Amino acid sequence: MKRLFIILMFFLSISSQAQEDVQINFNSDDPEMSIGRYLQLAEDLSSENNPDSALTLLYSAEILAEGVQDLYLLNKVKFRIGNALAEKNDFISAIDYYQQSIRISATIADTSGIANTYRLLGIAYKNIAVYP
C-alpha cells in the first residue's frame, strides 16, 4: 500500500510540474499560422473552463487577423470571442461579437456560418430576456 501511495505521489508531482507556467511563444513569420495557434490554444482553455485566458488569446488573434485582413480568419476569431464571452455570461458583449461575425459571414458568403451565428445570437438574447 505504501508503494502505491509513493507511485501516486510521483505521478501527481510530475503532472503538476507539467502544468505550471505555460509559455506562449508564437513568434512566427506567418501571422495566419500564429492566429491558428491562438485559436487552438483558446479552444483548449475554453474546454478546460478557463474563458478569461481564452479571451486574452482571442483578443490577440483578433488584432493579428485585422492586420492581415483575412476576413475568414477574422470571422472565426470574432465568432469564438462571442462564444467565450457567452461562456462568461457576458451576453451583451457576446451579442456584439456575434453581430460582427454575421456581417463578415455575409461579406464572404458563409451561409452556414450566418445560420449558426444567428442560432447563438438567439440564445444570447434569450439569456438576457430581450427579444428584438
Short mmCIF file of C-alpha atoms in Angstrom, two decimals:
data_model
loop_
_atom_site.label_atom_id
_atom_site.label_comp_id
_atom_site.label_asym_id
_atom_site.label_seq_id
_atom_site.Cartn_x
_atom_site.Cartn_y
_atom_site.Cartn_z
CA MET A 1 0.00 0.00 0.00
CA LYS A 2 2.88 2.32 0.83
CA ARG A 3 4.41 1.73 -2.63
CA LEU A 4 1.12 2.55 -4.31
CA PHE A 5 0.94 5.82 -2.38
CA ILE A 6 4.52 6.73 -3.35
CA ILE A 7 3.86 5.95 -7.01
CA LEU A 8 0.68 8.02 -6.93
CA MET A 9 2.51 10.98 -5.36
CA PHE A 10 5.23 10.68 -8.01
CA PHE A 11 2.74 10.91 -10.87
CA LEU A 12 0.88 13.78 -9.23
CA SER A 13 4.10 15.75 -8.84
CA ILE A 14 5.01 15.17 -12.50
CA SER A 15 1.60 16.27 -13.75
CA SER A 16 1.57 19.40 -11.58
CA GLN A 17 5.03 20.41 -12.80
CA ALA A 18 3.98 19.95 -16.40
CA GLN A 19 1.04 22.30 -15.98
CA GLU A 20 2.96 25.18 -14.38
CA ASP A 21 3.90 28.31 -16.30
CA VAL A 22 2.78 27.58 -19.83
CA GLN A 23 4.79 29.90 -22.03
CA ILE A 24 3.29 31.10 -25.27
CA ASN A 25 5.88 31.81 -27.90
CA PHE A 26 4.22 32.22 -31.25
CA ASN A 27 6.92 34.27 -32.90
CA SER A 28 6.25 33.23 -36.44
CA ASP A 29 6.84 34.93 -39.72
CA ASP A 30 3.37 33.73 -40.74
CA PRO A 31 0.71 35.64 -38.78
CA GLU A 32 -2.02 33.35 -40.11
CA MET A 33 -0.24 30.38 -38.54
CA SER A 34 0.01 32.29 -35.26
CA ILE A 35 -3.71 33.05 -35.40
CA GLY A 36 -4.41 29.35 -35.87
CA ARG A 37 -2.26 28.53 -32.85
CA TYR A 38 -4.02 31.16 -30.75
CA LEU A 39 -7.40 29.76 -31.80
CA GLN A 40 -6.39 26.20 -30.93
CA LEU A 41 -4.99 27.14 -27.53
CA ALA A 42 -8.02 29.32 -26.79
CA GLU A 43 -10.28 26.39 -27.63
CA ASP A 44 -8.29 24.17 -25.27
CA LEU A 45 -8.56 26.75 -22.50
CA SER A 46 -12.29 27.12 -23.05
CA SER A 47 -12.76 23.36 -22.82
CA GLU A 48 -10.86 23.49 -19.52
CA ASN A 49 -13.37 26.10 -18.30
CA ASN A 50 -10.89 28.97 -18.46
CA PRO A 51 -12.65 31.60 -20.60
CA ASP A 52 -10.62 34.54 -19.26
CA SER A 53 -7.33 33.14 -20.56
CA ALA A 54 -9.05 32.09 -23.78
CA LEU A 55 -10.32 35.64 -24.27
CA THR A 56 -6.83 37.07 -23.79
CA LEU A 57 -5.56 34.88 -26.63
CA LEU A 58 -8.60 35.57 -28.79
CA TYR A 59 -8.21 39.34 -28.46
CA SER A 60 -4.58 38.96 -29.60
CA ALA A 61 -5.72 36.80 -32.51
CA GLU A 62 -8.30 39.46 -33.41
CA ILE A 63 -5.59 42.10 -33.69
CA LEU A 64 -3.47 39.81 -35.87
CA ALA A 65 -6.43 38.89 -38.10
CA GLU A 66 -7.30 42.56 -38.59
CA GLY A 67 -3.66 43.22 -39.50
CA VAL A 68 -3.53 40.55 -42.22
CA GLN A 69 -7.01 41.50 -43.43
CA ASP A 70 -8.13 37.88 -43.74
CA LEU A 71 -11.91 38.02 -43.42
CA TYR A 72 -12.24 34.26 -43.00
CA LEU A 73 -9.88 34.22 -40.00
CA LEU A 74 -11.34 37.44 -38.60
CA ASN A 75 -14.81 35.93 -38.79
CA LYS A 76 -13.64 32.80 -36.99
CA VAL A 77 -11.96 34.85 -34.26
CA LYS A 78 -14.96 37.12 -33.68
CA PHE A 79 -17.28 34.10 -33.52
CA ARG A 80 -15.03 32.42 -30.94
CA ILE A 81 -14.79 35.62 -28.90
CA GLY A 82 -18.58 35.72 -28.85
CA ASN A 83 -18.62 32.13 -27.61
CA ALA A 84 -16.07 32.82 -24.87
CA LEU A 85 -17.99 35.89 -23.73
CA ALA A 86 -21.21 33.88 -23.65
CA GLU A 87 -19.43 31.26 -21.51
CA LYS A 88 -18.68 34.07 -19.05
CA ASN A 89 -22.36 35.11 -19.15
CA ASP A 90 -21.38 38.45 -20.73
CA PHE A 91 -24.19 38.18 -23.24
CA ILE A 92 -24.26 41.88 -24.19
CA SER A 93 -20.66 41.73 -25.42
CA ALA A 94 -21.24 38.30 -26.96
CA ILE A 95 -24.14 39.74 -28.97
CA ASP A 96 -21.87 42.48 -30.32
CA TYR A 97 -19.27 39.95 -31.49
CA TYR A 98 -21.93 37.64 -32.95
CA GLN A 99 -23.33 40.57 -34.94
CA GLN A 100 -19.85 41.41 -36.23
CA SER A 101 -19.41 37.77 -37.22
CA ILE A 102 -22.73 37.79 -39.10
CA ARG A 103 -21.69 40.89 -41.07
CA ILE A 104 -18.37 39.30 -42.04
CA SER A 105 -20.08 35.98 -42.88
CA ALA A 106 -22.40 37.84 -45.23
CA THR A 107 -19.42 39.50 -46.91
CA ILE A 108 -17.65 36.19 -47.53
CA ALA A 109 -20.92 34.38 -48.38
CA ASP A 110 -20.66 31.90 -45.49
CA THR A 111 -24.32 30.93 -45.24
CA SER A 112 -23.80 28.10 -42.75
CA GLY A 113 -21.77 30.48 -40.56
CA ILE A 114 -24.60 33.01 -40.70
CA ALA A 115 -27.15 30.38 -39.66
CA ASN A 116 -25.03 29.06 -36.79
CA THR A 117 -24.24 32.54 -35.51
CA TYR A 118 -27.90 33.58 -35.65
CA ARG A 119 -28.70 30.50 -33.56
CA LEU A 120 -26.21 31.54 -30.88
CA LEU A 121 -27.34 35.15 -31.15
CA GLY A 122 -30.88 34.00 -30.36
CA ILE A 123 -29.64 32.07 -27.33
CA ALA A 124 -27.76 35.15 -26.09
CA TYR A 125 -30.85 37.34 -26.49
CA LYS A 126 -32.90 34.72 -24.66
CA ASN A 127 -30.43 34.74 -21.76
CA ILE A 128 -30.79 38.48 -21.29
CA ALA A 129 -34.57 38.24 -21.86
CA VAL A 130 -34.52 40.68 -24.77
CA TYR A 131 -36.40 39.71 -27.88
CA PRO A 132 -35.70 42.08 -30.81
#
